[in-house]
Amino acid sequence: MKIGVLIADDQLSKKIMEKTIGLCREFAVPPEITLIHVVNMKGIAEDIEVGVDLEGDLITDAQKMLAEKGTVLEAARFGYKTAILNGFPAKEVTKYANDGKLDMIIMGHHDLSLMQKVTIGSVAKKIIEDATFPVLLIK
C-alpha cells in the first residue's frame, strides 16, 4: 500500500500526522508513506522582487517542513519519502497519485466560507471529484 500525506504549513498538519500514524499501525505490512507538499509558482506574480530566488526559497521551506513532519514518522518507526510538486495543488496531487505513485491520499480539510467555496473552491473537494483512489479527509 502506498499512501500519500498532503502536508501544508498549518495547524491541521499535526493532527494529520497523528491520524496517519494511527492508521498505518493498523496495517499488517507497513505502508509506503510519501509526504507531499505543493508549491504553486504559477500562482505567484513574477515581478515580486528582482534577484529573489522565490522558487528556491519555497522549495527550501517545503523541504524543511516535510523533514520536520518526517521526524514524527521516524519516531513512530515508519519510513517515508517526500515529494514536492509544483502547480495547482489539486491537479498536481491527483496527477501524482493517478500516475501510479499512490493508492490513497490523506489530507486535511478546512471549512470554507460560502464566498470561498464559490470563488476558489477547495483543494480537498477538487481532489475528491477527480480521484480514482481513496481519500481520507482529516478535519
Coordinates of C-alpha atoms in Angstrom, one line a residue:
M1 CA 0.0 0.0 0.0
K2 CA 1.3 3.4 -1.0
I3 CA -0.1 6.3 1.0
G4 CA 0.4 10.0 0.2
V5 CA 0.1 12.5 3.0
L6 CA -0.6 16.0 1.8
I7 CA 1.1 18.5 4.1
A8 CA 0.6 22.2 4.3
D9 CA 2.2 24.6 6.7
D10 CA -0.8 24.9 9.0
Q11 CA -2.2 23.9 12.4
L12 CA -4.0 20.9 10.9
S13 CA -0.8 19.1 9.8
K14 CA -0.1 17.9 13.4
K15 CA -3.5 16.2 13.6
I16 CA -2.9 14.8 10.1
M17 CA 0.3 13.2 11.2
E18 CA -1.2 11.7 14.3
K19 CA -4.1 10.2 12.3
T20 CA -1.7 8.9 9.7
I21 CA 0.4 7.1 12.2
G22 CA -2.7 5.6 13.9
L23 CA -3.9 4.3 10.5
C24 CA -0.5 2.9 9.5
R25 CA -0.2 1.0 12.7
E26 CA -3.3 -1.0 11.7
F27 CA -1.7 -2.4 8.5
A28 CA -0.2 -5.9 8.7
V29 CA 2.6 -4.6 6.5
P30 CA 3.7 -1.0 7.0
P31 CA 2.7 1.1 4.0
E32 CA 5.0 3.2 1.9
I33 CA 4.4 6.8 3.0
T34 CA 5.1 9.8 0.9
L35 CA 4.8 13.2 2.5
I36 CA 3.7 15.7 -0.2
H37 CA 3.7 19.4 -0.4
V38 CA 2.7 21.5 -3.4
V39 CA 4.3 24.9 -4.2
N40 CA 2.4 27.0 -6.8
M41 CA 4.9 29.1 -8.7
K42 CA 2.2 29.7 -11.3
G43 CA 0.1 31.5 -8.7
I44 CA 2.8 34.0 -7.7
A45 CA 3.5 37.2 -9.6
E46 CA 6.8 37.1 -11.5
D47 CA 7.8 40.6 -10.6
I48 CA 7.9 40.3 -6.8
E49 CA 11.5 41.4 -6.4
V50 CA 14.3 41.3 -8.8
G51 CA 17.1 39.0 -7.8
V52 CA 15.0 37.0 -5.3
D53 CA 15.0 33.2 -5.8
L54 CA 11.4 32.8 -4.7
E55 CA 11.1 29.3 -6.2
G56 CA 14.3 28.2 -4.4
D57 CA 13.0 29.7 -1.1
L58 CA 9.7 27.9 -1.4
I59 CA 11.3 24.6 -2.1
T60 CA 13.8 25.0 0.7
D61 CA 10.9 25.8 3.1
A62 CA 8.9 22.8 1.8
Q63 CA 11.9 20.5 2.4
K64 CA 12.3 21.8 5.9
M65 CA 8.6 21.3 6.7
L66 CA 8.5 17.8 5.2
A67 CA 11.6 16.8 7.1
E68 CA 10.1 18.1 10.3
K69 CA 6.9 16.1 9.8
G70 CA 9.1 13.1 8.8
T71 CA 10.7 13.1 12.2
V72 CA 7.3 12.4 13.6
L73 CA 7.0 9.3 11.4
E74 CA 10.5 8.2 12.3
A75 CA 9.8 8.5 16.0
A76 CA 6.8 6.2 15.3
R77 CA 9.2 3.8 13.4
F78 CA 7.8 4.5 10.0
G79 CA 10.0 5.2 7.0
Y80 CA 8.9 7.8 4.4
K81 CA 9.9 9.7 1.3
T82 CA 9.0 13.1 0.1
A83 CA 7.6 14.7 -3.0
I84 CA 7.5 18.4 -3.7
L85 CA 5.1 19.2 -6.6
N86 CA 4.7 22.5 -8.5
G87 CA 1.4 23.8 -9.7
F88 CA -2.2 23.9 -8.6
P89 CA -2.4 21.5 -5.6
A90 CA -5.5 19.5 -6.5
K91 CA -4.3 19.0 -10.1
E92 CA -0.8 18.0 -9.2
V93 CA -1.7 15.7 -6.3
T94 CA -4.3 13.9 -8.4
K95 CA -1.9 13.5 -11.3
Y96 CA 0.9 12.2 -9.0
A97 CA -1.5 9.6 -7.5
N98 CA -3.0 8.6 -10.8
D99 CA 0.4 8.1 -12.3
G100 CA 0.6 5.0 -10.1
K101 CA 2.6 6.5 -7.3
L102 CA -0.2 6.3 -4.7
D103 CA -3.0 4.1 -3.6
M104 CA -4.5 6.5 -1.1
I105 CA -4.3 10.2 -0.1
I106 CA -4.6 11.5 3.5
M107 CA -5.2 15.2 3.7
G108 CA -6.7 18.0 5.8
H109 CA -9.9 19.8 5.1
H110 CA -10.6 23.3 6.2
D111 CA -14.1 24.7 6.5
L112 CA -14.5 27.4 3.9
S113 CA -16.9 30.3 4.0
L114 CA -19.6 30.4 1.3
M115 CA -17.7 33.1 -0.6
Q116 CA -14.5 31.0 -0.6
K117 CA -16.4 27.9 -1.8
V118 CA -18.0 29.9 -4.7
T119 CA -14.8 31.8 -5.7
I120 CA -11.9 29.4 -5.0
G121 CA -13.5 26.1 -4.1
S122 CA -11.5 23.6 -2.0
V123 CA -8.4 21.6 -2.8
A124 CA -9.9 18.6 -1.0
K125 CA -13.2 18.9 -3.0
K126 CA -11.4 19.0 -6.3
I127 CA -9.2 16.1 -5.4
I128 CA -12.2 14.0 -4.3
E129 CA -14.0 14.9 -7.6
D130 CA -11.1 13.7 -9.7
A131 CA -9.7 10.9 -7.6
T132 CA -9.7 7.3 -8.7
F133 CA -8.3 6.3 -5.3
P134 CA -9.5 6.6 -1.7
V135 CA -9.1 10.0 0.0
L136 CA -9.1 10.3 3.8
L137 CA -10.0 13.8 5.0
I138 CA -8.9 15.0 8.4
K139 CA -10.8 17.9 10.0

